[in-house]
């Protein structure tokens, strides 16, 4: 079934064993698994030095889903992944969290936050104790609908969220224990007018730039990326710049190069990845021409780019053809060169995540209810690891450090 141009219509926006605290259940991993990463592909001219082998270990993995959708999960799924092989071992479920379709970790690592992607949008805080237990700290309304993305400001004091359905962005204070306070701001994208075929603004992502001084909100409906200054005392947003994309481009998600001077923006409606220059002094984002996704004709609905920690490679998920595109970063981040595409091994890759050391790539495949894992070679090549891991309506995967 072909998705609609701006796909929010409820949950399917067509778009480690340790005891829990009393009254809750939790399991954050800790079991070893035995799959092996396949050999890397042929060396590329821009190959990185091979990383030193990491000690064999398992780390927690969290999984986002839709609790209100048929076949969906019952909350935030937990698992463990083998840092050497990428093999995933299932855990239990953190219940009491509605429609957690996107997850973000506090800089301290002690709290994870989840959106509630539903008509009455909300954000939920879950405390993660060092012993692997957890506690749901409660939810706060965002003031908008279809909350689809959230991120934590680097200071750890503010949670930022984007409401797709209502085209707005919100700010909540974060207490010392990780709990959320009442919303301090809500900004609706009232201009420019919606792009071709869009019924209104659709805020799809909100993220802090690497400089820490500006917050960027990507709006698919208005074909615009808004830059805000965050008042870190009051928790309010003031617009300082906006970047216009080609009408009908449908900007969805961006990822910054580590040096903070360039960002790579996936446009889901015109099948492009746009290299954008970024000025940390002013917060201004300047989009360049759209780059091809390497998926041929037809709408590829690119969903999310990710950048390796060394800034050498960019990967892009394409939902239409169910593939991953690999780009090499050149000119200190200013240029991307398309290398190849590989099958993602699932259906409708909604979200991508890199392991903290950028040795593994995880893809959450919504329609096949699977997570697929790839080893990343010194040349940035992707090699599938093991069999797809079953996860009900997998829409987000978050590997913890």
CSV table of C-alpha atoms in Angstrom, one decimal:
chain,number,residue,atom,x,y,z
A,1,UNK,CA,0.0,0.0,0.0
A,2,UNK,CA,1.4,3.3,-1.0
A,3,UNK,CA,1.7,5.8,1.9
A,4,UNK,CA,0.1,9.2,1.8
A,5,UNK,CA,2.4,12.2,1.3
A,6,UNK,CA,2.3,13.3,4.9
A,7,UNK,CA,1.7,10.2,6.8
A,8,UNK,CA,0.2,10.9,10.3
A,9,UNK,CA,-3.1,9.2,10.8
A,10,UNK,CA,-2.6,7.8,14.3
A,11,UNK,CA,0.0,5.1,15.2
A,12,UNK,CA,0.9,4.2,11.6
A,13,UNK,CA,2.1,7.6,10.5
A,14,UNK,CA,1.8,6.6,6.8
A,15,UNK,CA,4.0,7.3,7.9
A,16,UNK,CA,19.8,-6.5,31.4
A,17,UNK,CA,17.6,-10.3,33.8
A,18,UNK,CA,17.3,-8.1,36.8
A,19,UNK,CA,14.3,-7.4,39.0
A,20,UNK,CA,12.3,-4.2,38.5
A,21,UNK,CA,11.4,-1.8,41.2
A,22,UNK,CA,8.2,-2.9,43.1
A,23,UNK,CA,5.1,-2.9,40.9
A,24,UNK,CA,7.1,-2.8,37.6
A,25,UNK,CA,8.8,-5.3,35.4
A,26,UNK,CA,12.2,-4.6,33.7
A,27,UNK,CA,15.0,-6.3,31.9
A,28,UNK,CA,17.9,-4.5,30.3
A,29,UNK,CA,20.0,-7.3,29.0
A,30,UNK,CA,23.3,-8.8,30.2
A,31,UNK,CA,23.3,-12.1,28.2
A,32,UNK,CA,26.0,-13.1,25.7
A,33,UNK,CA,25.0,-14.0,22.2
A,34,UNK,CA,27.0,-15.7,19.4
A,35,UNK,CA,26.6,-14.3,15.9
A,36,UNK,CA,29.7,-13.1,14.1
A,37,UNK,CA,30.2,-10.0,12.0
A,38,UNK,CA,31.0,-10.9,8.4
A,39,UNK,CA,34.1,-9.7,6.7
A,40,UNK,CA,34.2,-6.1,5.5
A,41,UNK,CA,34.0,-5.4,1.8
A,42,UNK,CA,36.8,-4.3,-0.4
A,43,UNK,CA,38.9,-1.3,0.8
A,44,UNK,CA,37.9,2.1,-0.4
A,45,UNK,CA,40.3,4.9,-1.1
A,46,UNK,CA,38.9,6.8,1.8
A,47,UNK,CA,39.1,3.8,4.2
A,48,UNK,CA,39.4,4.6,7.9
A,49,UNK,CA,42.0,2.8,10.1
A,50,UNK,CA,40.4,-0.4,11.4
A,51,UNK,CA,39.3,0.1,15.0
A,52,UNK,CA,41.1,-1.9,17.7
A,53,UNK,CA,39.0,-4.9,18.7
A,54,UNK,CA,36.7,-4.1,21.6
A,55,UNK,CA,36.3,-6.4,24.6
A,56,UNK,CA,33.4,-8.8,24.2
A,57,UNK,CA,30.5,-7.4,26.1
A,58,UNK,CA,26.7,-7.0,25.9
A,59,UNK,CA,25.0,-3.7,26.3
A,60,UNK,CA,21.3,-2.7,26.6
A,61,UNK,CA,19.1,-2.0,23.6
A,62,UNK,CA,15.7,-0.3,23.8
A,63,UNK,CA,13.0,-0.6,21.3
A,64,UNK,CA,10.2,1.8,20.4
A,65,UNK,CA,6.8,0.6,19.1
A,66,UNK,CA,3.1,1.5,18.8
A,67,UNK,CA,1.0,0.1,21.7
A,68,UNK,CA,-2.3,1.1,20.1
A,69,UNK,CA,-1.6,-0.7,16.7
A,70,UNK,CA,-2.6,-4.3,15.9
A,71,UNK,CA,0.5,-6.4,16.4
A,72,UNK,CA,2.3,-3.6,18.3
A,73,UNK,CA,4.2,-3.9,21.5
A,74,UNK,CA,3.1,-3.4,25.1
A,75,UNK,CA,5.6,-0.6,25.9
A,76,UNK,CA,9.3,0.0,25.5
A,77,UNK,CA,11.0,-3.3,24.5
A,78,UNK,CA,14.3,-4.2,26.1
A,79,UNK,CA,17.1,-6.4,24.8
A,80,UNK,CA,20.8,-6.7,24.8
A,81,UNK,CA,23.3,-6.6,21.9
A,82,UNK,CA,26.7,-8.1,21.7
A,83,UNK,CA,29.2,-5.3,21.0
A,84,UNK,CA,31.5,-7.6,19.1
A,85,UNK,CA,29.0,-9.5,16.9
A,86,UNK,CA,25.8,-7.4,17.0
A,87,UNK,CA,23.7,-10.3,18.0
A,88,UNK,CA,20.6,-9.3,19.9
A,89,UNK,CA,19.1,-11.2,22.9
A,90,UNK,CA,15.5,-10.4,23.9
A,91,UNK,CA,14.4,-9.0,27.3
A,92,UNK,CA,11.1,-8.0,28.8
A,93,UNK,CA,9.0,-4.9,28.3
A,94,UNK,CA,8.8,-1.6,30.2
A,95,UNK,CA,5.0,-1.2,30.5
A,96,UNK,CA,3.0,1.9,31.4
A,97,UNK,CA,4.3,3.8,28.4
A,98,UNK,CA,1.9,4.6,25.5
A,99,UNK,CA,2.9,4.6,21.8
A,100,UNK,CA,6.6,5.1,22.5
A,101,UNK,CA,7.6,5.5,18.8
A,102,UNK,CA,10.7,7.5,19.5
A,103,UNK,CA,13.2,7.3,22.3
A,104,UNK,CA,16.0,9.6,23.6
A,105,UNK,CA,18.6,9.1,26.4
A,106,UNK,CA,19.5,11.8,28.9
A,107,UNK,CA,23.2,12.7,28.8
A,108,UNK,CA,23.7,11.2,32.2
A,109,UNK,CA,22.4,7.8,30.9
A,110,UNK,CA,20.1,7.6,33.9
A,111,UNK,CA,16.8,8.4,32.1
A,112,UNK,CA,15.2,7.6,28.8
A,113,UNK,CA,12.4,9.6,27.3
A,114,UNK,CA,9.6,8.5,25.0
A,115,UNK,CA,7.1,10.2,22.9
A,116,UNK,CA,3.4,9.3,23.0
A,117,UNK,CA,2.5,9.4,19.4
A,118,UNK,CA,-1.2,9.9,19.5
A,119,UNK,CA,-3.8,12.6,19.2
A,120,UNK,CA,-3.1,14.0,22.7
A,121,UNK,CA,0.7,14.1,22.3
A,122,UNK,CA,2.8,13.5,25.4
A,123,UNK,CA,6.3,12.7,26.6
A,124,UNK,CA,7.2,10.2,29.2
A,125,UNK,CA,10.3,9.8,31.5
A,126,UNK,CA,11.6,6.4,32.6
A,127,UNK,CA,14.5,6.2,35.1
A,128,UNK,CA,17.1,3.5,34.4
A,129,UNK,CA,19.1,2.5,37.5
A,130,UNK,CA,22.7,1.1,37.3
A,131,UNK,CA,21.4,-2.3,38.5
A,132,UNK,CA,19.1,-2.5,35.5
A,133,UNK,CA,15.9,-1.7,37.3
A,134,UNK,CA,13.6,1.0,36.0
A,135,UNK,CA,10.8,3.3,37.1
A,136,UNK,CA,8.3,5.1,35.0
A,137,UNK,CA,8.4,8.7,36.3
A,138,UNK,CA,5.3,10.0,34.6
A,139,UNK,CA,4.2,11.8,31.5
A,140,UNK,CA,3.5,15.4,30.5
A,141,UNK,CA,1.3,16.7,27.6
A,142,UNK,CA,3.2,18.4,24.8
A,143,UNK,CA,0.2,20.6,23.9
A,144,UNK,CA,0.2,19.2,20.4
A,145,UNK,CA,-0.8,16.1,18.5
A,146,UNK,CA,1.1,13.2,17.0
A,147,UNK,CA,4.3,13.8,19.0
A,148,UNK,CA,6.9,12.1,16.8
A,149,UNK,CA,10.4,13.1,17.9
A,150,UNK,CA,12.2,14.3,21.0
A,151,UNK,CA,15.7,15.1,22.2
A,152,UNK,CA,17.5,16.2,25.3
A,153,UNK,CA,19.4,19.5,25.3
A,154,UNK,CA,23.1,18.9,26.0
A,155,UNK,CA,22.7,20.6,29.4
A,156,UNK,CA,20.4,17.8,30.4
A,157,UNK,CA,17.9,20.4,31.8
A,158,UNK,CA,15.4,20.6,28.9
A,159,UNK,CA,13.5,18.1,26.8
A,160,UNK,CA,12.5,19.2,23.3
A,161,UNK,CA,9.7,17.5,21.4
A,162,UNK,CA,8.1,17.8,17.9
A,163,UNK,CA,4.4,17.4,17.3
A,164,UNK,CA,3.8,16.1,13.8
A,165,UNK,CA,0.1,16.3,13.7
A,166,UNK,CA,-0.2,19.9,14.9
A,167,UNK,CA,3.1,21.2,13.5
A,168,UNK,CA,4.5,22.5,16.8
A,169,UNK,CA,7.5,22.1,19.0
A,170,UNK,CA,7.5,22.0,22.8
A,171,UNK,CA,9.9,22.4,25.7
A,172,UNK,CA,9.8,20.7,29.1
A,173,UNK,CA,12.1,21.2,32.1
A,174,UNK,CA,14.0,18.1,33.4
A,175,UNK,CA,14.4,17.7,37.2
A,176,UNK,CA,17.5,16.4,38.8
A,177,UNK,CA,15.9,12.9,39.1
A,178,UNK,CA,15.1,13.0,35.4
A,179,UNK,CA,11.4,13.6,35.8
A,180,UNK,CA,9.6,16.2,33.6
A,181,UNK,CA,8.0,19.4,34.7
A,182,UNK,CA,5.1,21.3,33.1
A,183,UNK,CA,5.7,22.6,29.6
A,184,UNK,CA,7.5,25.9,29.4
A,185,UNK,CA,6.9,26.7,25.8
A,186,UNK,CA,5.0,25.7,22.7
A,187,UNK,CA,5.6,27.1,19.2
A,188,UNK,CA,3.4,26.4,16.3
A,189,UNK,CA,4.8,26.7,12.7
A,190,UNK,CA,2.2,29.1,11.3
A,191,UNK,CA,4.3,30.2,8.3
A,192,UNK,CA,5.3,29.7,5.5
A,193,UNK,CA,2.2,28.1,4.0
A,194,UNK,CA,2.1,24.3,3.7
A,195,UNK,CA,3.9,22.8,0.8
A,196,UNK,CA,2.2,21.1,-2.2
A,197,UNK,CA,-0.2,18.4,-1.1
A,198,UNK,CA,0.3,19.2,2.6
A,199,UNK,CA,-2.6,20.0,4.9
A,200,UNK,CA,-0.6,22.0,7.4
A,201,UNK,CA,2.7,22.1,9.2
A,202,UNK,CA,4.2,18.8,10.3
A,203,UNK,CA,7.1,19.2,12.7
A,204,UNK,CA,9.1,16.0,12.4
A,205,UNK,CA,12.3,16.5,14.3
A,206,UNK,CA,13.8,18.8,16.9
A,207,UNK,CA,17.5,18.7,17.8
A,208,UNK,CA,20.2,20.8,19.3
A,209,UNK,CA,23.1,21.8,17.1
A,210,UNK,CA,26.6,20.6,18.1
A,211,UNK,CA,27.5,24.1,19.3
A,212,UNK,CA,24.7,23.9,21.9
A,213,UNK,CA,23.6,27.4,21.2
A,214,UNK,CA,20.8,26.7,18.8
A,215,UNK,CA,17.8,24.3,18.4
A,216,UNK,CA,16.7,23.2,14.9
A,217,UNK,CA,13.2,22.0,14.1
A,218,UNK,CA,12.5,20.2,10.8
A,219,UNK,CA,9.0,20.7,9.4
A,220,UNK,CA,7.9,18.4,6.6
A,221,UNK,CA,4.7,20.2,6.0
A,222,UNK,CA,6.2,23.7,5.4
A,223,UNK,CA,9.4,22.5,3.7
A,224,UNK,CA,11.3,24.5,6.3
A,225,UNK,CA,14.0,24.1,9.0
A,226,UNK,CA,13.5,26.6,11.8
A,227,UNK,CA,16.4,27.6,14.0
A,228,UNK,CA,15.6,28.7,17.6
A,229,UNK,CA,17.6,30.1,20.4
A,230,UNK,CA,16.8,28.4,23.7
A,231,UNK,CA,16.6,30.5,26.8
A,232,UNK,CA,18.2,28.1,29.3
A,233,UNK,CA,16.8,29.9,32.2
A,234,UNK,CA,13.2,30.2,31.1
A,235,UNK,CA,12.9,27.2,28.7
A,236,UNK,CA,11.6,29.3,25.9
A,237,UNK,CA,12.3,29.3,22.2
A,238,UNK,CA,13.0,32.4,20.0
A,239,UNK,CA,13.2,32.0,16.3
A,240,UNK,CA,16.5,33.3,14.8
A,241,UNK,CA,16.5,31.9,11.3
A,242,UNK,CA,14.7,29.6,8.9
A,243,UNK,CA,15.9,27.6,5.9
A,244,UNK,CA,13.5,27.0,3.0
A,245,UNK,CA,13.7,23.7,1.0
A,246,UNK,CA,12.4,23.1,-2.4
A,247,UNK,CA,8.6,23.2,-2.3
A,248,UNK,CA,7.3,19.7,-2.0
A,249,UNK,CA,10.7,18.3,-0.7
A,250,UNK,CA,9.2,17.1,2.6
A,251,UNK,CA,12.2,17.5,4.9
A,252,UNK,CA,12.0,14.9,7.6
A,253,UNK,CA,15.3,14.3,9.7
A,254,UNK,CA,18.8,15.8,9.7
A,255,UNK,CA,22.1,14.6,11.2
A,256,UNK,CA,25.1,16.8,11.9
A,257,UNK,CA,28.7,16.2,10.9
A,258,UNK,CA,30.8,16.0,14.1
A,259,UNK,CA,32.5,19.3,13.4
A,260,UNK,CA,29.2,21.0,13.5
A,261,UNK,CA,29.5,23.0,10.3
A,262,UNK,CA,27.4,20.8,8.0
A,263,UNK,CA,24.2,18.8,8.4
A,264,UNK,CA,22.6,16.2,6.1
A,265,UNK,CA,18.9,16.4,5.6
A,266,UNK,CA,16.6,13.6,4.4
A,267,UNK,CA,13.7,14.9,2.3
A,268,UNK,CA,11.1,12.1,2.1
A,269,UNK,CA,8.9,13.4,-0.7
A,270,UNK,CA,11.4,14.3,-3.4
A,271,UNK,CA,13.8,11.4,-2.7
A,272,UNK,CA,16.9,13.4,-1.8
A,273,UNK,CA,19.5,14.0,0.8
A,274,UNK,CA,20.5,17.6,1.1
A,275,UNK,CA,23.9,18.8,2.3
A,276,UNK,CA,23.4,22.0,4.4
A,277,UNK,CA,26.0,24.4,5.6
A,278,UNK,CA,25.6,25.5,9.2
A,279,UNK,CA,26.8,28.7,10.8
A,280,UNK,CA,27.3,28.2,14.6
A,281,UNK,CA,27.5,31.9,15.2
A,282,UNK,CA,24.1,32.7,13.8
A,283,UNK,CA,22.3,29.4,13.7
A,284,UNK,CA,21.7,29.8,10.0
A,285,UNK,CA,21.3,26.6,7.9
A,286,UNK,CA,21.9,26.9,4.2
A,287,UNK,CA,20.7,24.0,2.1
A,288,UNK,CA,22.5,23.0,-1.1
A,289,UNK,CA,21.1,21.0,-4.0
A,290,UNK,CA,19.4,17.7,-3.3
A,291,UNK,CA,21.6,14.6,-3.7
A,292,UNK,CA,20.3,11.3,-5.1
A,293,UNK,CA,19.6,8.4,-2.9
A,294,UNK,CA,20.7,5.8,-5.4
A,295,UNK,CA,17.4,4.1,-5.4
A,296,UNK,CA,16.3,4.8,-9.0
A,297,UNK,CA,12.9,6.0,-10.1
A,298,UNK,CA,9.9,6.0,-7.8
A,299,UNK,CA,9.4,7.5,-4.4
A,300,UNK,CA,12.0,6.1,-1.9
A,301,UNK,CA,10.6,7.9,1.1
A,302,UNK,CA,14.0,8.3,2.8
A,303,UNK,CA,13.5,8.4,6.5
A,304,UNK,CA,16.7,9.1,8.5
A,305,UNK,CA,20.4,9.8,7.9
A,306,UNK,CA,23.1,8.9,10.4
A,307,UNK,CA,26.8,10.0,10.5
A,308,UNK,CA,29.6,7.8,11.8
A,309,UNK,CA,31.4,9.2,14.9
A,310,UNK,CA,34.5,10.1,12.9
A,311,UNK,CA,32.4,11.9,10.3
A,312,UNK,CA,33.7,9.7,7.4
A,313,UNK,CA,30.4,8.1,6.3
A,314,UNK,CA,26.7,8.9,6.1
A,315,UNK,CA,24.0,6.2,5.8
A,316,UNK,CA,20.4,6.8,4.7
A,317,UNK,CA,17.4,4.5,5.2
A,318,UNK,CA,15.0,4.3,2.2
A,319,UNK,CA,11.5,2.9,3.0
A,320,UNK,CA,10.1,2.5,-0.5
A,321,UNK,CA,12.9,0.2,-1.8
A,322,UNK,CA,13.8,-1.1,1.7
A,323,UNK,CA,17.5,-0.2,1.3
A,324,UNK,CA,20.4,1.6,2.9
A,325,UNK,CA,22.4,4.1,1.0
A,326,UNK,CA,26.1,4.7,1.8
A,327,UNK,CA,27.9,8.0,1.2
A,328,UNK,CA,31.5,8.9,1.8
A,329,UNK,CA,32.0,12.4,3.3
A,330,UNK,CA,34.5,14.6,1.4
A,331,UNK,CA,35.7,18.2,1.5
A,332,UNK,CA,35.7,18.2,5.3
A,333,UNK,CA,31.9,17.6,5.4
A,334,UNK,CA,30.8,19.8,2.6
A,335,UNK,CA,30.4,17.1,0.0
A,336,UNK,CA,28.8,13.6,-0.1
A,337,UNK,CA,29.6,11.0,-2.7
A,338,UNK,CA,27.2,8.2,-3.2
A,339,UNK,CA,28.9,4.8,-3.0
A,340,UNK,CA,26.3,2.1,-3.0
A,341,UNK,CA,23.0,0.8,-1.6
A,342,UNK,CA,22.3,-2.5,0.1
A,343,UNK,CA,19.1,-4.3,1.1
A,344,UNK,CA,18.0,-3.5,4.6
A,345,UNK,CA,16.7,-7.0,5.2
A,346,UNK,CA,13.3,-5.8,6.4
A,347,UNK,CA,10.2,-3.8,5.4
A,348,UNK,CA,9.9,-0.1,5.8
A,349,UNK,CA,13.1,1.0,7.7
A,350,UNK,CA,11.6,3.8,9.8
A,351,UNK,CA,14.7,4.6,11.9
A,352,UNK,CA,18.5,4.0,12.1
A,353,UNK,CA,20.9,4.0,15.0
A,354,UNK,CA,24.7,3.5,15.3
A,355,UNK,CA,26.3,1.8,18.2
A,356,UNK,CA,28.3,4.3,20.3
A,357,UNK,CA,31.6,3.3,18.6
A,358,UNK,CA,30.0,3.3,15.1
A,359,UNK,CA,31.0,-0.3,14.5
A,360,UNK,CA,27.3,-1.4,14.2
A,361,UNK,CA,24.3,-0.1,12.4
A,362,UNK,CA,20.7,-1.0,13.6
A,363,UNK,CA,17.6,-0.5,11.4
A,364,UNK,CA,14.1,-0.6,12.9
A,365,UNK,CA,11.8,-2.0,10.2
A,366,UNK,CA,8.2,-1.1,11.0
A,367,UNK,CA,6.2,-3.3,8.6
A,368,UNK,CA,8.2,-6.5,9.0
A,369,UNK,CA,8.4,-6.0,12.8
A,370,UNK,CA,12.1,-6.6,12.8
A,371,UNK,CA,15.5,-5.0,13.7
A,372,UNK,CA,18.3,-5.8,11.3
A,373,UNK,CA,22.0,-5.3,12.2
A,374,UNK,CA,25.0,-4.5,10.1
A,375,UNK,CA,28.7,-4.5,10.8
A,376,UNK,CA,30.5,-1.5,9.5
A,377,UNK,CA,33.8,-2.1,7.8
A,378,UNK,CA,36.9,0.1,7.7
A,379,UNK,CA,35.7,1.4,4.3
A,380,UNK,CA,32.2,2.1,5.6
A,381,UNK,CA,30.8,-1.0,3.9
A,382,UNK,CA,27.7,-2.6,5.5
A,383,UNK,CA,27.6,-6.4,6.1
A,384,UNK,CA,24.4,-7.9,7.5
A,385,UNK,CA,24.8,-9.7,10.9
A,386,UNK,CA,22.7,-12.8,11.6
A,387,UNK,CA,19.0,-13.0,11.2
A,388,UNK,CA,16.5,-10.2,11.6
A,389,UNK,CA,15.5,-9.8,15.3
A,390,UNK,CA,11.7,-9.9,15.9
A,391,UNK,CA,10.3,-6.8,17.5
A,392,UNK,CA,6.6,-5.9,17.3
A,393,UNK,CA,6.1,-2.9,15.0
A,394,UNK,CA,9.7,-1.8,15.3
A,395,UNK,CA,9.8,2.0,14.8
A,396,UNK,CA,12.8,3.0,16.9
A,397,UNK,CA,16.0,1.3,18.2
A,398,UNK,CA,18.2,2.8,20.8
A,399,UNK,CA,21.6,1.1,21.6
A,400,UNK,CA,22.8,2.3,25.0
A,401,UNK,CA,26.5,3.0,25.7
